[in-house]
mmCIF file of C-alpha atoms in Angstrom:
data_model
loop_
_atom_site.group_PDB
_atom_site.id
_atom_site.type_symbol
_atom_site.label_atom_id
_atom_site.label_comp_id
_atom_site.label_asym_id
_atom_site.label_seq_id
_atom_site.Cartn_x
_atom_site.Cartn_y
_atom_site.Cartn_z
ATOM 1 C CA UNK R 1 183.728 2.621 -16.681
ATOM 2 C CA UNK R 2 185.164 0.146 -14.188
ATOM 3 C CA UNK R 3 184.785 -2.843 -16.549
ATOM 4 C CA UNK R 4 186.305 -1.170 -19.618
ATOM 5 C CA UNK R 5 189.843 -2.464 -19.163
ATOM 6 C CA UNK R 6 188.571 -5.995 -18.482
ATOM 7 C CA UNK R 7 186.466 -5.872 -21.666
ATOM 8 C CA UNK R 8 189.637 -5.060 -23.618
ATOM 9 C CA UNK R 9 191.801 -7.608 -21.780
ATOM 10 C CA UNK R 10 189.287 -10.393 -22.353
ATOM 11 C CA UNK R 11 188.552 -9.712 -26.014
ATOM 12 C CA UNK R 12 192.176 -8.959 -26.905
ATOM 13 C CA UNK R 13 193.090 -12.194 -25.153
ATOM 14 C CA UNK R 14 190.765 -14.172 -27.431
ATOM 15 C CA UNK R 15 191.625 -12.398 -30.694
ATOM 16 C CA UNK R 16 195.382 -12.371 -30.128
ATOM 17 C CA UNK R 17 195.435 -16.031 -29.073
ATOM 18 C CA UNK R 18 193.422 -16.966 -32.168
ATOM 19 C CA UNK R 19 195.660 -15.005 -34.570
ATOM 20 C CA UNK R 20 198.824 -16.326 -32.933
ATOM 21 C CA UNK R 21 197.593 -19.861 -33.622
ATOM 22 C CA UNK R 22 196.746 -19.029 -37.262
ATOM 23 C CA UNK R 23 197.636 -15.664 -38.757
ATOM 24 C CA UNK R 24 195.355 -16.188 -41.754
ATOM 25 C CA UNK R 25 192.272 -16.714 -39.608
ATOM 26 C CA UNK R 26 189.326 -14.427 -40.325
ATOM 27 C CA UNK R 27 187.487 -13.245 -37.218
ATOM 28 C CA UNK R 28 184.089 -11.590 -36.799
ATOM 29 C CA UNK R 29 183.045 -10.029 -33.491
ATOM 30 C CA UNK R 30 179.272 -10.005 -32.952
ATOM 31 C CA UNK R 31 177.560 -7.304 -30.868
ATOM 32 C CA UNK R 32 174.325 -8.814 -29.499
ATOM 33 C CA UNK R 33 171.203 -7.055 -28.219
ATOM 34 C CA UNK R 34 169.752 -6.855 -24.724
ATOM 35 C CA UNK R 35 167.452 -4.288 -23.059
ATOM 36 C CA UNK R 36 170.377 -2.343 -21.588
ATOM 37 C CA UNK R 37 172.068 -1.995 -25.000
ATOM 38 C CA UNK R 38 168.796 -0.871 -26.600
ATOM 39 C CA UNK R 39 168.403 1.744 -23.851
ATOM 40 C CA UNK R 40 171.926 3.061 -24.573
ATOM 41 C CA UNK R 41 171.078 3.472 -28.264
ATOM 42 C CA UNK R 42 167.822 5.282 -27.427
ATOM 43 C CA UNK R 43 169.893 7.706 -25.305
ATOM 44 C CA UNK R 44 172.194 8.269 -28.275
ATOM 45 C CA UNK R 45 175.087 6.361 -26.693
ATOM 46 C CA UNK R 46 177.218 3.460 -27.856
ATOM 47 C CA UNK R 47 177.319 0.704 -25.194
ATOM 48 C CA UNK R 48 180.741 0.730 -23.521
ATOM 49 C CA UNK R 49 181.437 -2.946 -24.173
ATOM 50 C CA UNK R 50 180.877 -2.411 -27.932
ATOM 51 C CA UNK R 51 183.235 0.584 -27.940
ATOM 52 C CA UNK R 52 185.969 -1.407 -26.158
ATOM 53 C CA UNK R 53 185.565 -4.435 -28.443
ATOM 54 C CA UNK R 54 185.680 -2.129 -31.492
ATOM 55 C CA UNK R 55 189.075 -0.838 -30.274
ATOM 56 C CA UNK R 56 190.341 -4.416 -30.275
ATOM 57 C CA UNK R 57 188.798 -5.109 -33.698
ATOM 58 C CA UNK R 58 190.395 -2.098 -35.329
ATOM 59 C CA UNK R 59 193.785 -2.752 -33.678
ATOM 60 C CA UNK R 60 193.888 -6.273 -35.153
ATOM 61 C CA UNK R 61 192.026 -5.519 -38.387
ATOM 62 C CA UNK R 62 189.126 -7.906 -37.739
ATOM 63 C CA UNK R 63 185.436 -7.487 -38.611
ATOM 64 C CA UNK R 64 182.427 -6.710 -36.431
ATOM 65 C CA UNK R 65 178.657 -6.955 -36.946
ATOM 66 C CA UNK R 66 176.524 -4.680 -34.784
ATOM 67 C CA UNK R 67 173.437 -6.899 -34.539
ATOM 68 C CA UNK R 68 172.180 -4.895 -31.539
ATOM 69 C CA UNK R 69 172.075 -1.679 -33.579
ATOM 70 C CA UNK R 70 170.062 -3.426 -36.295
ATOM 71 C CA UNK R 71 167.584 -4.787 -33.733
ATOM 72 C CA UNK R 72 167.255 -1.317 -32.172
ATOM 73 C CA UNK R 73 166.656 0.388 -35.530
ATOM 74 C CA UNK R 74 164.102 -2.179 -36.661
ATOM 75 C CA UNK R 75 162.182 -2.074 -33.360
ATOM 76 C CA UNK R 76 162.188 1.732 -33.660
ATOM 77 C CA UNK R 77 160.856 1.348 -37.175
ATOM 78 C CA UNK R 78 157.909 -0.682 -35.831
ATOM 79 C CA UNK R 79 158.835 -3.990 -37.508
ATOM 80 C CA UNK R 80 158.687 -6.046 -34.290
ATOM 81 C CA UNK R 81 159.006 -5.640 -30.526
ATOM 82 C CA UNK R 82 161.475 -6.831 -27.925
ATOM 83 C CA UNK R 83 158.829 -8.085 -25.487
ATOM 84 C CA UNK R 84 156.612 -9.905 -27.992
ATOM 85 C CA UNK R 85 159.111 -11.128 -30.591
ATOM 86 C CA UNK R 86 162.698 -11.148 -29.322
ATOM 87 C CA UNK R 87 161.773 -11.857 -25.700
ATOM 88 C CA UNK R 88 165.185 -12.293 -24.117
ATOM 89 C CA UNK R 89 168.944 -11.789 -24.279
ATOM 90 C CA UNK R 90 168.971 -15.491 -25.272
ATOM 91 C CA UNK R 91 166.623 -14.764 -28.146
ATOM 92 C CA UNK R 92 163.463 -16.531 -29.246
ATOM 93 C CA UNK R 93 163.580 -18.559 -32.510
ATOM 94 C CA UNK R 94 162.488 -15.323 -34.212
ATOM 95 C CA UNK R 95 165.550 -13.530 -32.799
ATOM 96 C CA UNK R 96 167.901 -16.357 -33.745
ATOM 97 C CA UNK R 97 166.542 -16.300 -37.314
ATOM 98 C CA UNK R 98 167.083 -12.553 -37.551
ATOM 99 C CA UNK R 99 170.665 -12.850 -36.301
ATOM 100 C CA UNK R 100 171.354 -15.744 -38.687
ATOM 101 C CA UNK R 101 170.053 -13.761 -41.656
ATOM 102 C CA UNK R 102 172.258 -10.750 -40.868
ATOM 103 C CA UNK R 103 175.360 -12.910 -40.396
ATOM 104 C CA UNK R 104 174.570 -14.743 -43.631
ATOM 105 C CA UNK R 105 174.215 -11.442 -45.514
ATOM 106 C CA UNK R 106 177.584 -10.325 -44.132
ATOM 107 C CA UNK R 107 179.243 -13.591 -45.254
ATOM 108 C CA UNK R 108 177.656 -13.416 -48.723
ATOM 109 C CA UNK R 109 178.961 -9.853 -49.131
ATOM 110 C CA UNK R 110 182.396 -10.931 -47.904
ATOM 111 C CA UNK R 111 182.652 -13.294 -50.881
ATOM 112 C CA UNK R 112 183.030 -10.216 -53.104
ATOM 113 C CA UNK R 113 186.359 -9.362 -51.456
ATOM 114 C CA UNK R 114 189.679 -11.005 -52.304
ATOM 115 C CA UNK R 115 190.786 -13.594 -49.758
ATOM 116 C CA UNK R 116 193.624 -12.782 -47.408
ATOM 117 C CA UNK R 117 196.812 -14.289 -48.760
ATOM 118 C CA UNK R 118 199.285 -12.245 -46.752
ATOM 119 C CA UNK R 119 200.506 -13.586 -43.437
ATOM 120 C CA UNK R 120 199.504 -10.658 -41.249
ATOM 121 C CA UNK R 121 201.804 -9.102 -38.714
ATOM 122 C CA UNK R 122 200.435 -9.171 -35.194
ATOM 123 C CA UNK R 123 200.730 -5.695 -33.643
ATOM 124 C CA UNK R 124 201.965 -4.948 -30.132
ATOM 125 C CA UNK R 125 199.256 -5.638 -27.518
ATOM 126 C CA UNK R 126 196.823 -2.815 -26.714
ATOM 127 C CA UNK R 127 197.234 -3.754 -23.042
ATOM 128 C CA UNK R 128 200.219 -5.721 -21.759
ATOM 129 C CA UNK R 129 197.930 -7.340 -19.157
ATOM 130 C CA UNK R 130 195.437 -8.715 -21.726
ATOM 131 C CA UNK R 131 194.733 -12.436 -21.318
ATOM 132 C CA UNK R 132 196.418 -13.652 -24.515
ATOM 133 C CA UNK R 133 198.331 -16.343 -22.631
ATOM 134 C CA UNK R 134 195.191 -17.385 -20.749
ATOM 135 C CA UNK R 135 194.692 -21.097 -20.097
ATOM 136 C CA UNK R 136 193.214 -23.586 -17.654
ATOM 137 C CA UNK R 137 195.572 -25.121 -15.104
ATOM 138 C CA UNK R 138 194.735 -28.451 -13.457
ATOM 139 C CA UNK R 139 193.298 -28.571 -9.930
ATOM 140 C CA UNK R 140 195.723 -31.429 -9.192
ATOM 141 C CA UNK R 141 198.543 -28.844 -9.226
ATOM 142 C CA UNK R 142 197.217 -27.233 -6.037
ATOM 143 C CA UNK R 143 198.733 -28.138 -2.698
ATOM 144 C CA UNK R 144 196.051 -28.796 -0.089
ATOM 145 C CA UNK R 145 196.916 -27.317 3.302
ATOM 146 C CA UNK R 146 193.685 -28.352 5.011
ATOM 147 C CA UNK R 147 190.131 -29.482 4.289
ATOM 148 C CA UNK R 148 189.980 -29.312 0.488
ATOM 149 C CA UNK R 149 189.667 -32.578 -1.390
ATOM 150 C CA UNK R 150 189.413 -33.657 -5.011
ATOM 151 C CA UNK R 151 186.052 -35.207 -5.914
ATOM 152 C CA UNK R 152 186.630 -37.038 -9.185
ATOM 153 C CA UNK R 153 182.989 -37.123 -10.384
ATOM 154 C CA UNK R 154 181.216 -34.168 -8.782
ATOM 155 C CA UNK R 155 177.433 -33.803 -8.753
ATOM 156 C CA UNK R 156 175.520 -31.608 -6.299
ATOM 157 C CA UNK R 157 173.637 -33.377 -3.523
ATOM 158 C CA UNK R 158 170.691 -30.961 -3.680
ATOM 159 C CA UNK R 159 168.063 -30.844 -6.444
ATOM 160 C CA UNK R 160 169.189 -27.458 -7.786
ATOM 161 C CA UNK R 161 169.737 -27.075 -11.558
ATOM 162 C CA UNK R 162 173.177 -27.444 -13.177
ATOM 163 C CA UNK R 163 174.892 -26.780 -16.512
ATOM 164 C CA UNK R 164 175.834 -30.044 -18.144
ATOM 165 C CA UNK R 165 179.560 -29.452 -18.840
ATOM 166 C CA UNK R 166 180.069 -28.537 -15.175
ATOM 167 C CA UNK R 167 178.845 -31.742 -13.489
ATOM 168 C CA UNK R 168 180.385 -35.246 -13.528
ATOM 169 C CA UNK R 169 183.791 -33.562 -13.632
ATOM 170 C CA UNK R 170 186.660 -33.402 -11.117
ATOM 171 C CA UNK R 171 186.241 -30.660 -8.531
ATOM 172 C CA UNK R 172 188.532 -29.385 -5.798
ATOM 173 C CA UNK R 173 185.993 -28.976 -3.027
ATOM 174 C CA UNK R 174 186.182 -27.162 0.295
ATOM 175 C CA UNK R 175 183.073 -26.715 2.426
ATOM 176 C CA UNK R 176 184.339 -25.582 5.841
ATOM 177 C CA UNK R 177 185.562 -22.242 7.201
ATOM 178 C CA UNK R 178 189.373 -22.299 7.243
ATOM 179 C CA UNK R 179 189.837 -24.884 4.465
ATOM 180 C CA UNK R 180 192.999 -23.791 2.667
ATOM 181 C CA UNK R 181 195.199 -24.493 -0.357
ATOM 182 C CA UNK R 182 198.141 -22.984 -2.209
ATOM 183 C CA UNK R 183 198.709 -22.880 -5.959
ATOM 184 C CA UNK R 184 202.007 -22.035 -7.703
ATOM 185 C CA UNK R 185 201.980 -20.595 -11.223
ATOM 186 C CA UNK R 186 203.877 -18.521 -13.805
ATOM 187 C CA UNK R 187 202.255 -15.428 -15.275
ATOM 188 C CA UNK R 188 200.486 -12.122 -14.827
ATOM 189 C CA UNK R 189 196.974 -13.200 -13.802
ATOM 190 C CA UNK R 190 195.333 -15.829 -11.622
ATOM 191 C CA UNK R 191 191.691 -16.813 -11.216
ATOM 192 C CA UNK R 192 189.414 -19.762 -10.534
ATOM 193 C CA UNK R 193 186.603 -21.410 -12.494
ATOM 194 C CA UNK R 194 183.998 -22.497 -9.946
ATOM 195 C CA UNK R 195 180.417 -23.643 -9.670
ATOM 196 C CA UNK R 196 178.558 -21.167 -7.493
ATOM 197 C CA UNK R 197 175.385 -22.711 -6.051
ATOM 198 C CA UNK R 198 173.036 -22.019 -3.125
ATOM 199 C CA UNK R 199 175.806 -22.763 -0.587
ATOM 200 C CA UNK R 200 178.609 -20.730 -2.213
ATOM 201 C CA UNK R 201 181.046 -19.258 0.303
ATOM 202 C CA UNK R 202 183.550 -16.411 0.429
ATOM 203 C CA UNK R 203 187.317 -16.737 -0.110
ATOM 204 C CA UNK R 204 190.254 -14.787 1.242
ATOM 205 C CA UNK R 205 193.439 -14.924 -0.801
ATOM 206 C CA UNK R 206 197.069 -13.842 -0.554
ATOM 207 C CA UNK R 207 199.470 -13.775 -3.511
ATOM 208 C CA UNK R 208 203.218 -13.792 -2.838
ATOM 209 C CA UNK R 209 202.530 -12.835 0.780
ATOM 210 C CA UNK R 210 201.669 -9.273 -0.264
ATOM 211 C CA UNK R 211 198.582 -8.902 -2.454
ATOM 212 C CA UNK R 212 195.453 -9.692 -0.430
ATOM 213 C CA UNK R 213 191.778 -9.825 -1.226
ATOM 214 C CA UNK R 214 188.383 -11.218 -0.326
ATOM 215 C CA UNK R 215 185.722 -12.360 -2.806
ATOM 216 C CA UNK R 216 182.135 -13.457 -2.175
ATOM 217 C CA UNK R 217 181.442 -16.328 -4.617
ATOM 218 C CA UNK R 218 177.638 -16.205 -4.226
ATOM 219 C CA UNK R 219 175.963 -14.614 -7.302
ATOM 220 C CA UNK R 220 172.460 -13.274 -7.955
ATOM 221 C CA UNK R 221 171.679 -16.571 -9.756
ATOM 222 C CA UNK R 222 173.243 -18.955 -7.202
ATOM 223 C CA UNK R 223 169.939 -19.638 -5.434
ATOM 224 C CA UNK R 224 168.511 -21.391 -8.480
ATOM 225 C CA UNK R 225 171.578 -22.799 -10.255
ATOM 226 C CA UNK R 226 175.031 -24.278 -9.635
ATOM 227 C CA UNK R 227 176.374 -21.623 -11.938
ATOM 228 C CA UNK R 228 179.736 -21.873 -13.740
ATOM 229 C CA UNK R 229 181.519 -18.669 -12.700
ATOM 230 C CA UNK R 230 184.954 -17.287 -13.521
ATOM 231 C CA UNK R 231 186.564 -15.298 -10.736
ATOM 232 C CA UNK R 232 189.675 -13.172 -11.214
ATOM 233 C CA UNK R 233 191.902 -12.749 -8.169
ATOM 234 C CA UNK R 234 194.678 -10.571 -9.650
ATOM 235 C CA UNK R 235 195.555 -9.673 -13.253
ATOM 236 C CA UNK R 236 198.441 -7.191 -12.996
ATOM 237 C CA UNK R 237 201.154 -9.372 -11.466
ATOM 238 C CA UNK R 238 204.759 -8.978 -12.606
ATOM 239 C CA UNK R 239 205.832 -11.661 -15.123
ATOM 240 C CA UNK R 240 207.334 -14.693 -13.362
ATOM 241 C CA UNK R 241 206.615 -17.208 -10.586
ATOM 242 C CA UNK R 242 203.912 -16.643 -7.980
ATOM 243 C CA UNK R 243 202.174 -18.479 -5.169
ATOM 244 C CA UNK R 244 198.504 -17.932 -4.343
ATOM 245 C CA UNK R 245 196.979 -19.040 -1.027
ATOM 246 C CA UNK R 246 193.198 -19.401 -0.904
ATOM 247 C CA UNK R 247 191.277 -19.876 2.339
ATOM 248 C CA UNK R 248 187.541 -20.178 3.025
ATOM 249 C CA UNK R 249 186.409 -17.146 5.011
ATOM 250 C CA UNK R 250 184.150 -17.165 8.059
ATOM 251 C CA UNK R 251 181.971 -14.492 6.443
ATOM 252 C CA UNK R 252 179.401 -15.329 3.778
ATOM 253 C CA UNK R 253 176.589 -13.837 1.721
ATOM 254 C CA UNK R 254 173.394 -13.494 3.826
ATOM 255 C CA UNK R 255 171.452 -15.651 1.320
ATOM 256 C CA UNK R 256 174.073 -18.407 1.078
ATOM 257 C CA UNK R 257 173.360 -21.709 2.825
ATOM 258 C CA UNK R 258 177.027 -22.543 3.408
ATOM 259 C CA UNK R 259 180.716 -21.860 2.780
ATOM 260 C CA UNK R 260 181.349 -24.080 -0.262
ATOM 261 C CA UNK R 261 184.190 -23.430 -2.703
ATOM 262 C CA UNK R 262 184.200 -25.822 -5.672
ATOM 263 C CA UNK R 263 187.068 -25.203 -8.087
ATOM 264 C CA UNK R 264 187.021 -26.913 -11.491
ATOM 265 C CA UNK R 265 190.083 -25.192 -12.997
ATOM 266 C CA UNK R 266 192.616 -22.578 -12.075
ATOM 267 C CA UNK R 267 192.836 -19.740 -14.605
ATOM 268 C CA UNK R 268 196.335 -18.543 -15.466
ATOM 269 C CA UNK R 269 197.494 -15.836 -17.873
ATOM 270 C CA UNK R 270 201.062 -16.907 -18.535
ATOM 271 C CA UNK R 271 203.262 -19.335 -20.449
#
């Protein structure tokens, strides 16, 4: 589907970055359960995200544990139920205990195998646009054209919930239509890490004066939470130097109370 290539680019980005930092690292990818995944299994299908992550795992020779499949089989077997026992994608204590036991069993069994003493060769990337050079870039590197300002210790001024790592931090904040900034970077992909709350706006962007786009930053959860949200602008840029211009659009989501754009980091895939 549409998300398949992003599932590969994201997971390959993590695995390749990890192995580049330490070639002897052992890695286990965990496939977790949710109602959608259980529905796929009951229709005899493997969830797409699992299939894409398995491609990455086999390419790099790392392990996976299909916890979702185990949960599906055991629910089918009548041992417990999703609604009563597991309850949620973020599982109940019962669900956490079940996951922990399966991971523990895997690790105990792994002790039987000889440890990896070779320094593995890292293969060519599955996708040249995977995010294996992904990193945060500082908001101070942006050039403010109009309206945006850096708030060094940001907290929302409404009573809406937050996530603790994403408050009392520096934020590049724009709240008016037409507020604008530019950001110069090296690499193949550019994005922003934002908090998207009840007043989240819409951005228009231009990269190198030719690639254009528009993104509504308001999410289905924004009404009840200043949600940390990662937004990709472009991820197939030619290697090299680029300039992105971001402007707050006059249009907005019908449920949004404003036009706010609060950037905590720029996201760059490049050296």
